[in-house]
Each structure stands twice: as structure tokens, then as C-alpha cells.
Coordinates of C-alpha atoms in Angstrom, one line a residue:
Chain X
X1 CA 13.0 -10.5 12.8
X2 CA 13.0 -13.6 10.4
X3 CA 10.8 -14.5 7.5
X4 CA 8.7 -17.5 6.4
X5 CA 7.0 -18.8 3.2
X6 CA 3.4 -17.2 3.3
X7 CA 1.9 -19.1 0.1
X8 CA 3.3 -20.6 -3.4
X9 CA 0.0 -20.6 -5.0
X10 CA 0.6 -17.5 -7.0
X11 CA 2.7 -16.5 -9.9
X12 CA 5.7 -16.6 -7.4
X13 CA 6.0 -17.4 -3.8
X14 CA 5.0 -14.7 -1.2
X15 CA 7.2 -14.3 2.2
X16 CA 6.0 -12.8 5.2
X17 CA 8.1 -11.1 8.2
X18 CA 7.8 -12.5 11.5
X19 CA 6.0 -9.6 12.9
X20 CA 3.3 -9.8 10.1
X21 CA 3.9 -6.2 9.0
X22 CA 5.6 -6.9 5.6
X23 CA 5.1 -9.4 2.8
X24 CA 7.2 -9.7 -0.3
X25 CA 8.4 -11.5 -3.3
X26 CA 11.8 -13.1 -3.4
X27 CA 14.0 -10.4 -5.1
X28 CA 12.8 -7.9 -2.4
X29 CA 15.8 -6.3 -0.9
X30 CA 14.9 -6.3 2.6
X31 CA 14.3 -10.0 2.3
X32 CA 17.5 -10.6 0.3
X33 CA 19.8 -8.5 3.0
X34 CA 18.2 -11.1 5.8
X35 CA 18.8 -14.0 3.7
X36 CA 22.7 -12.9 3.3
X37 CA 22.7 -12.2 6.9
X38 CA 21.3 -15.7 8.2
X39 CA 22.2 -17.9 4.8
X40 CA 23.5 -20.6 7.4
X41 CA 20.6 -20.7 9.6
X42 CA 17.9 -20.3 7.4
X43 CA 14.3 -21.6 8.7
X44 CA 13.5 -24.7 6.9
X45 CA 10.6 -23.6 4.8
X46 CA 12.8 -20.7 3.4
X47 CA 15.8 -23.3 3.0
X48 CA 13.5 -25.5 0.8
X49 CA 12.7 -22.6 -1.7
X50 CA 16.6 -22.0 -1.6
X51 CA 17.2 -25.5 -2.5
X52 CA 14.2 -25.9 -5.0
X53 CA 15.9 -22.8 -6.7
X54 CA 12.7 -20.8 -6.6
X55 CA 14.5 -18.4 -4.2
X56 CA 17.8 -17.1 -4.9
X57 CA 20.0 -15.4 -2.5
X58 CA 21.7 -12.6 -4.5
X59 CA 25.2 -11.0 -4.0
X60 CA 25.2 -7.5 -2.1
X61 CA 25.5 -4.6 -4.6
Chain N
X1 CA 12.8 42.2 -32.8
X2 CA 14.0 39.1 -30.9
X3 CA 16.1 39.8 -28.0
X4 CA 18.6 37.4 -26.4
X5 CA 17.8 36.2 -22.8
X6 CA 20.3 37.9 -20.4
X7 CA 19.1 36.1 -17.4
X8 CA 20.1 32.5 -18.9
X9 CA 21.7 30.5 -16.0
X10 CA 23.1 27.1 -15.1
X11 CA 21.2 27.4 -12.0
X12 CA 17.7 28.0 -12.8
X13 CA 15.4 30.1 -10.2
X14 CA 13.2 27.2 -10.0
X15 CA 14.4 23.7 -9.6
X16 CA 17.8 24.1 -8.8
X17 CA 17.7 22.2 -5.6
X18 CA 18.6 18.4 -6.3
X19 CA 17.8 17.6 -2.8
X20 CA 13.9 16.3 -2.4
X21 CA 12.2 17.4 1.1
X22 CA 15.3 19.6 2.2
X23 CA 12.6 21.6 4.3
X24 CA 11.9 18.2 6.1
X25 CA 7.8 18.8 6.0
X26 CA 7.3 15.1 4.5
X27 CA 7.3 12.4 7.0
X28 CA 5.0 9.8 5.9
X29 CA 6.2 7.0 7.7
X30 CA 5.9 8.7 11.1
X31 CA 7.1 11.7 13.0
X32 CA 9.4 10.0 15.2
X33 CA 11.7 6.8 15.5
X34 CA 13.3 5.6 18.4
X35 CA 16.3 3.4 19.1
X36 CA 18.0 4.2 16.2
X37 CA 21.5 2.4 16.3
X38 CA 20.3 -1.0 16.9
X39 CA 19.9 -1.7 13.2
X40 CA 22.0 -0.9 10.1
X41 CA 19.7 1.3 8.0
X42 CA 16.7 3.6 8.7
X43 CA 14.4 5.0 6.0
X44 CA 12.5 7.5 8.5
X45 CA 11.3 9.6 9.9
X46 CA 11.7 12.2 7.0
X47 CA 11.1 11.3 3.7
X48 CA 14.2 10.9 1.4
X49 CA 16.7 11.2 4.5
X50 CA 17.9 7.7 5.2
X51 CA 19.6 7.4 8.4
X52 CA 22.6 4.7 8.2
X53 CA 23.9 3.3 11.8
X54 CA 26.7 1.0 12.1
X55 CA 27.2 -1.4 15.0
X56 CA 27.2 0.8 18.0
X57 CA 26.2 0.9 21.5
X58 CA 24.8 4.5 20.9
X59 CA 21.2 5.2 20.6
X60 CA 19.2 8.0 19.4
X61 CA 15.7 9.6 18.6
X62 CA 15.2 11.0 15.4
X63 CA 12.1 13.5 15.1
X64 CA 10.4 15.7 12.7
X65 CA 10.5 19.1 15.2
X66 CA 8.8 22.2 14.8
X67 CA 11.6 24.0 15.6
X68 CA 13.2 25.1 12.2
X69 CA 14.8 28.5 11.3
X70 CA 12.3 31.5 10.8
X71 CA 11.8 32.2 7.0
X72 CA 13.3 28.7 5.9
X73 CA 11.4 25.9 7.2
X74 CA 9.2 25.4 10.2
X75 CA 10.2 22.1 10.6
X76 CA 13.4 20.3 11.1
X77 CA 15.0 16.9 11.7
X78 CA 16.5 16.5 15.3
X79 CA 18.6 13.8 16.5
X80 CA 18.3 13.3 20.3
X81 CA 21.2 11.2 21.8
X82 CA 19.5 8.7 24.2
X83 CA 22.3 6.3 25.0
X84 CA 26.2 7.4 24.9
X85 CA 28.7 5.6 23.4
X86 CA 32.0 6.8 24.2
X87 CA 34.1 3.6 23.3
X88 CA 34.0 4.0 19.6
X89 CA 34.6 0.6 17.9
X90 CA 36.4 0.8 14.2
X91 CA 33.4 0.0 12.0
X92 CA 30.9 2.4 14.1
X93 CA 29.1 5.0 11.6
X94 CA 26.3 7.2 12.1
X95 CA 25.3 9.0 8.7
X96 CA 22.4 11.2 7.6
X97 CA 22.0 10.3 3.7
X98 CA 20.0 11.3 0.6
X99 CA 20.6 9.1 -2.3
X100 CA 20.1 10.2 -6.0
X101 CA 19.2 8.5 -9.0
X102 CA 21.6 9.0 -11.8
X103 CA 19.0 10.5 -14.3
X104 CA 18.3 13.4 -12.1
X105 CA 22.1 14.1 -11.7
X106 CA 22.9 14.7 -15.6
X107 CA 23.2 18.4 -15.0
X108 CA 26.5 17.8 -12.9
X109 CA 28.0 16.5 -15.8
X110 CA 30.3 14.6 -13.6
X111 CA 33.4 12.2 -14.7
X112 CA 33.6 13.9 -18.4
X113 CA 35.0 17.0 -19.6
X114 CA 33.0 20.1 -18.7
X115 CA 32.0 18.6 -15.2
X116 CA 30.5 21.2 -13.0
X117 CA 31.0 22.3 -9.3
X118 CA 28.3 21.5 -6.8
X119 CA 27.4 23.3 -3.6
X120 CA 25.7 21.9 -0.6
X121 CA 24.2 24.2 1.8
X122 CA 21.9 23.4 5.1
X123 CA 20.9 24.9 8.2
X124 CA 22.0 23.1 11.3
X125 CA 22.3 23.5 15.2
X126 CA 23.2 21.4 18.3
X127 CA 23.4 21.6 22.0
X128 CA 26.9 22.6 22.0
X129 CA 29.7 23.2 19.5
X130 CA 30.6 20.1 17.0
X131 CA 32.5 19.3 14.0
X132 CA 30.7 17.2 11.5
X133 CA 31.4 16.2 7.9
X134 CA 29.5 16.4 4.7
X135 CA 30.5 13.9 2.0
X136 CA 29.4 13.1 -1.5
X137 CA 29.9 9.9 -2.8
X138 CA 29.8 8.4 -6.5
X139 CA 28.4 5.0 -6.3
X140 CA 29.1 4.5 -10.2
X141 CA 32.6 5.4 -9.9
X142 CA 33.5 4.8 -6.0
X143 CA 34.8 7.9 -5.7
X144 CA 34.2 10.5 -3.1
X145 CA 35.0 14.0 -1.3
X146 CA 34.4 15.4 2.5
X147 CA 34.4 18.7 3.9
X148 CA 34.1 19.1 7.5
X149 CA 31.8 22.1 9.0
X150 CA 31.1 23.6 12.6
X151 CA 28.0 23.5 14.3
X152 CA 27.0 26.0 17.3
X153 CA 24.1 26.0 19.7
X154 CA 22.4 28.6 17.2
X155 CA 21.0 28.2 13.8
X156 CA 23.6 28.8 11.1
X157 CA 23.9 28.0 7.3
X158 CA 26.7 25.7 6.1
X159 CA 27.9 26.5 2.7
X160 CA 30.1 23.7 1.0
X161 CA 31.7 24.0 -2.5
X162 CA 32.7 20.8 -4.0
X163 CA 35.2 20.9 -7.0
X164 CA 34.2 19.4 -10.4
X165 CA 35.3 15.9 -11.0
X166 CA 36.3 15.1 -14.7
X167 CA 37.9 11.8 -13.4
X168 CA 39.4 9.8 -16.3
X169 CA 36.8 11.8 -18.4
X170 CA 34.7 8.8 -19.3
X171 CA 32.9 7.8 -16.1
X172 CA 29.7 9.8 -16.1
X173 CA 26.7 9.2 -13.7
X174 CA 24.5 6.4 -15.2
X175 CA 21.4 8.2 -17.0
X176 CA 19.0 5.7 -15.4
X177 CA 16.9 5.3 -12.0
X178 CA 19.7 3.4 -10.2
X179 CA 21.7 4.7 -7.4
X180 CA 24.5 7.4 -8.6
X181 CA 25.4 9.3 -5.8
X182 CA 24.8 9.9 -1.8
X183 CA 25.0 12.9 0.2
X184 CA 26.3 12.1 3.8
X185 CA 26.3 14.1 6.8
X186 CA 28.8 12.1 9.1
X187 CA 27.9 12.5 12.8
X188 CA 30.0 9.6 14.2
X189 CA 32.5 7.5 12.8
X190 CA 35.2 4.8 14.0
X191 CA 38.7 4.1 13.0
X192 CA 37.6 2.5 9.8
X193 CA 36.7 5.9 8.4
X194 CA 39.0 8.3 10.5
X195 CA 42.4 6.9 10.6
X196 CA 43.6 8.3 7.4
X197 CA 43.8 11.6 5.9
X198 CA 40.7 13.6 4.9
X199 CA 39.9 13.9 1.4
X200 CA 38.7 17.2 1.3
X201 CA 40.2 18.9 -1.8
X202 CA 39.6 17.2 -4.8
X203 CA 37.5 13.7 -6.0
X204 CA 39.4 10.8 -5.4
X205 CA 38.9 7.0 -5.6
X206 CA 37.3 6.2 -2.4
X207 CA 39.4 5.0 0.5
X208 CA 37.5 4.5 4.0
X209 CA 40.0 5.5 6.3
X210 CA 39.9 9.3 4.3
X211 CA 36.3 9.8 4.5
X212 CA 35.2 11.1 8.0
X213 CA 38.6 12.2 9.5
X214 CA 38.5 14.9 12.2
X215 CA 34.7 14.6 13.2
X216 CA 33.3 14.7 17.0
X217 CA 31.0 12.1 17.9
X218 CA 27.3 12.7 18.6
X219 CA 27.1 9.7 20.9
X220 CA 29.7 11.6 23.3
X221 CA 26.7 12.3 25.5
X222 CA 23.2 11.8 26.1
X223 CA 23.1 15.8 26.2
X224 CA 23.7 15.6 22.5
X225 CA 21.0 16.8 19.9
X226 CA 21.5 18.0 16.6
X227 CA 19.1 19.8 14.0
X228 CA 19.0 19.8 10.3
X229 CA 16.9 21.7 7.8
X230 CA 17.0 23.6 4.7
X231 CA 19.3 21.3 2.8
X232 CA 19.9 22.3 -0.8
X233 CA 22.4 20.9 -3.4
X234 CA 22.7 22.7 -6.6
X235 CA 25.0 23.2 -9.5
X236 CA 28.0 26.0 -9.2
X237 CA 30.1 27.7 -7.0
X238 CA 27.4 29.6 -5.0
X239 CA 25.1 29.0 -2.2
X240 CA 22.0 30.4 -3.5
X241 CA 19.0 31.0 -1.4
X242 CA 17.3 28.1 -0.1
X243 CA 14.3 27.3 -2.5
X244 CA 11.2 27.1 -1.1
X245 CA 8.7 24.5 -2.5
X246 CA 5.1 23.7 -1.8
X247 CA 4.1 20.9 0.2
X248 CA 2.1 19.1 -2.5
X249 CA 4.9 19.2 -4.8
X250 CA 7.3 18.0 -2.4
X251 CA 5.1 15.2 -1.3
X252 CA 4.7 14.0 -5.1
X253 CA 8.3 13.9 -5.4
X254 CA 8.5 11.8 -2.0
X255 CA 5.8 9.1 -3.2
X256 CA 8.1 8.2 -6.2
X257 CA 10.0 6.4 -3.6
X258 CA 7.6 5.6 -0.9
X259 CA 3.6 5.9 -0.7
X260 CA 1.6 5.2 2.3
X261 CA -2.3 5.2 2.3
X262 CA -4.2 5.2 5.5
X263 CA -7.4 5.8 7.0
X264 CA -7.4 9.5 8.2
X265 CA -11.2 10.6 8.4
X266 CA -13.5 7.5 8.7
X267 CA -13.1 3.8 8.7
X268 CA -15.4 3.7 5.7
X269 CA -12.5 5.1 3.6
X270 CA -11.2 2.2 1.4
X271 CA -7.6 1.4 0.3
X272 CA -9.0 0.4 -3.1
X273 CA -11.4 -1.7 -4.8
X274 CA -11.2 -5.4 -5.7
X275 CA -12.6 -8.7 -7.1
X276 CA -13.2 -12.0 -5.2
X277 CA -11.7 -14.8 -6.8
X278 CA -13.3 -17.7 -4.3
X279 CA -15.1 -17.8 -1.4
X280 CA -12.4 -16.1 0.8
X281 CA -9.9 -14.3 -1.2
X282 CA -9.8 -11.5 -3.4
X283 CA -7.2 -8.8 -4.3
X284 CA -7.7 -5.1 -4.5
X285 CA -5.9 -2.5 -6.5
X286 CA -4.4 0.6 -5.1
X287 CA -3.4 3.3 -7.6
X288 CA -0.2 5.1 -6.6
X289 CA -0.5 9.0 -6.8
X290 CA 2.9 8.9 -8.9
X291 CA 5.0 6.5 -10.9
X292 CA 7.4 5.1 -8.7
X293 CA 10.8 4.4 -9.2
X294 CA 10.6 1.0 -9.5
X295 CA 8.1 -1.6 -9.1
X296 CA 7.7 -2.1 -5.3
X297 CA 8.4 -5.6 -4.2
X298 CA 6.8 -5.7 -0.8
X299 CA 4.0 -4.6 0.9
X300 CA 3.9 -3.0 4.5
X301 CA 1.3 -2.5 6.6
X302 CA 0.3 -2.0 10.3
X303 CA -1.8 -3.8 12.7
X304 CA -3.6 -7.3 12.7
X305 CA -6.1 -9.1 10.7
X306 CA -9.2 -7.3 12.3
X307 CA -7.9 -4.0 11.3
X308 CA -8.7 -4.8 7.9
X309 CA -12.1 -5.5 6.3
X310 CA -14.0 -6.1 3.1
X311 CA -17.1 -3.8 2.1
X312 CA -19.2 -5.8 -0.4
X313 CA -21.8 -7.8 -1.5
X314 CA -25.5 -6.6 0.0
X315 CA -23.4 -3.8 1.8
X316 CA -21.9 -6.1 4.3
X317 CA -18.6 -5.6 6.2
X318 CA -16.6 -8.7 6.7
X319 CA -13.5 -8.6 9.1
X320 CA -10.2 -10.0 7.3
X321 CA -9.1 -13.4 9.0
X322 CA -5.3 -12.4 7.9
X323 CA -3.7 -9.1 7.4
X324 CA -3.3 -8.2 3.7
X325 CA -0.4 -9.4 1.7
X326 CA 1.8 -8.6 -1.3
X327 CA 0.2 -10.1 -4.4
X328 CA 2.1 -7.6 -7.0
X329 CA 3.1 -4.2 -8.2
X330 CA 3.7 -2.5 -11.3
X331 CA 5.2 1.6 -10.9
X332 CA 1.9 2.8 -11.1
X333 CA -0.3 0.4 -8.9
X334 CA -0.1 -2.1 -6.0
X335 CA -2.3 -5.2 -6.2
X336 CA -3.1 -6.5 -2.4
X337 CA -4.7 -9.8 -1.2
X338 CA -7.7 -9.6 1.4
X339 CA -8.5 -12.6 2.9
X340 CA -11.9 -13.4 5.1
X341 CA -13.3 -16.5 6.7
X342 CA -16.9 -16.6 4.8
X343 CA -18.0 -15.6 1.4
X344 CA -18.8 -12.2 1.0
X345 CA -16.2 -11.4 -1.7
X346 CA -17.0 -14.5 -3.9
X347 CA -16.5 -13.5 -7.1
X348 CA -18.0 -10.2 -6.3
X349 CA -16.6 -6.6 -6.3
X350 CA -15.7 -5.0 -3.0
X351 CA -13.8 -2.2 -1.3
X352 CA -10.6 -3.2 0.8
X353 CA -10.9 -0.9 4.1
X354 CA -9.5 -0.4 7.3
X355 CA -11.1 -0.3 10.6
X356 CA -8.5 1.4 12.7
X357 CA -7.0 4.9 12.0
X358 CA -3.6 3.5 12.6
X359 CA -4.2 0.5 9.5
X360 CA -2.4 1.5 6.6
X361 CA -1.0 -0.2 3.3
X362 CA 2.3 1.2 1.9
X363 CA 4.9 0.3 -0.7
X364 CA 8.6 1.2 -1.0
X365 CA 10.8 2.1 -4.2
X366 CA 13.7 3.5 -2.2
X367 CA 17.1 3.5 -3.5

């Protein structure tokens, strides 16, 4: 399972899972768990959001 | 003349069970989940009962099963071991968990003077005799206590009373909607959780090695199964009779944490009503049946684009060109984007429908 950027035309970017079953915003806990687990190998579109500061990888609780 | 009540009690007759869905009657996500153990956490099949699995080769199927103890519940949660794991690595675990908001635990008075005992009770059976552990874990203050219990091949009720925890006198559960306490039932654990001395007599600052000492392994054989229902947690030193609750009340409590809407009778049934914003894009609004714990941050759906459609101008159905997607939420409603290839939604009102009985939209606000 991975995520990609679905669109950036709303108030904030929407991300979609690779199986198309789940769409979410950047603070979503499931997306954040995936981001932390794959921090060093993120897809380019996701990495671009992180680099631009529009997607923040939060520390685990 | 005014007469004082003589039956006042810290454990009221109704509403004393802090557990939600203890009778295992509500399973919104599905009635069965296979392959559990491949990932770290599972929110189903039973609402409010999370399954935590560490890195393990063992696998199980969890299902809602109509085999509950007569007079307690028709349903139970069943675990069936499908892949054994007899080489237990240090970090392995298998836990059934219910998580609680701090604002729903204030009756315990934990962490301050006057804190109360808590009694946990539940009905269990298995294919053979096992020893497992029940643990309370205070997330606000990183404190815990565990007690062992026995399981046989017949239904029996386990009753465990946990002592009050005053702690340092100034560490109550947060009075808010965040995670404060977990109830764990531990069925399998590696040495990270078993190499110390079981902390069973009083609450203590959590030490992982002391949490699940002395338990057997559910993954020891593919013969193994485990059944659980009638779960209750209440204030005080006594396990009172399992509190029965009507299905609608339990469902509404569960929907504070997860809400799934779907088509049950006809593909004419809408998920919500919406408004087109352009020739191809519009949003529907779905009102939740109860206020959710937090505003959901994701939309779950099942199916492909053509499993969804809009019903709009001129009474025309138009198939979606992509699956519905998240476009905002409050604690009371979800806004979902429906996209089509033509202009049927163009600045007009429409219904957002499914075309297949398996299609649904769902939102989570789990702890």
C-alpha cells in the first residue's frame, strides 16, 4: 500500500491510497503512519509536497 | 415527607458498563477479517474492538460468530488460528484492545485521592485450556497493571478486580476526547513483554517486560480458537451481571467512532444530496447519525468508479468517472466529491448514489 497526490485544487491537498479505497488530507493518522514508515523512500509527488511544506510528517504519539 | 434514596450506588443500574459493544453485536466494517497478523493494527471485525498484532508469522481469521453464551449474547468474537507461529520473536504480540476517551472515565477518579477500583468481566472459551492476560494501560501517565486468567473449552465468566490507583495524587485521566486508557486482552507475546515479572498487584509505571508474563500463545497451533463476548468494565470491586443494551443504542455509540453507509435495498438509495460546481465535479453532503469523536480526515469507499453515479438533471443517471473522494468533514457531516465525464451535474442539485450493493462510503474517528 502506498499513497499519491490526488489533487491540490481544494483548500488543502487530497491524497489517495494505491488501491483507490481511501482518500484523505495530510493530517490523517493512517497516512501519517505510512509517511513515517516510508520517510526515506517516498514517491516523488509525495516528496514534493513534503519539500514544499504543504505536507508535514508528524512524530508518532 | 421527603425520603432519602437507599439504593444510591457508585455503579448505576443502567450505564455502568464502560465498554462499548461488549455483546459483540455491531460489526459495521464486515463480519470477518482474514490474514490478521500481516499488519500492525486492525479495526475490525467488531466495532470498538481493535486487534493489535506485532511482527509475527502467525495468522488468524477474526469473525463475528453466532455462538455466544445463552442469555448473555447471541454473538461473540471468534479468533481462528490459520497459520501457527512457534518461533516467537521478541517483539511479537497479539492483543484485543478497546480504547477509551478520558472524558468517559472520570467516574473512576484515577490518579487522585479517592480513586476507585475497576472490575473487568467477560465470557471466554477456546479449543483447549490456556492462560492469557487482561491489562489496563493508562496512556496519560504510562502506567499499567495486568492479571492472568484461564480459558477452557466451555464458556466461563472471568472476573478481575483491579485496585484503585491514586498514583502521585495529581495525575487524573484527561477530561477530553483523547485516548486515556486501553483495555488489552493479550493472547500472544514475545520476550519484550514477558521477560520480567508480571505486574499484577498494583498499578506501576509501565515496564514492557512486565506486561504479559506467563501467558500461553494463541499461535501455538492451527487447532487453536478463542471466543470472547459479554465484556464489561465497571467501577467498584464487584462484577455485576452483564449489562444488556438494545442494538440501536450500541450502534449509535459505535458510530461516534466509525460510520459506514451503504446500499441495502436498492441502487436508487442515495448516500447524500449534492450540488454540481462545474460540468464534471460536484460534492454531496452526508449527515452522520451521531456526532463523531473528531472530524474524520479520510473517506473510505469500496468498489470502482462505475459502482457510483449521480442522479440529477432530467432524471438521468450518470456513472462516475472516478471513485468518490474526501473533500472535508465536520464532526456531524462528510463532504464527498463525485466526478463524472459529462455535464449532468453542471451547477445542478443531484443525488450521489451507488450502483452495487457492496458500494459504501465510510468515515473513521477511532482513537
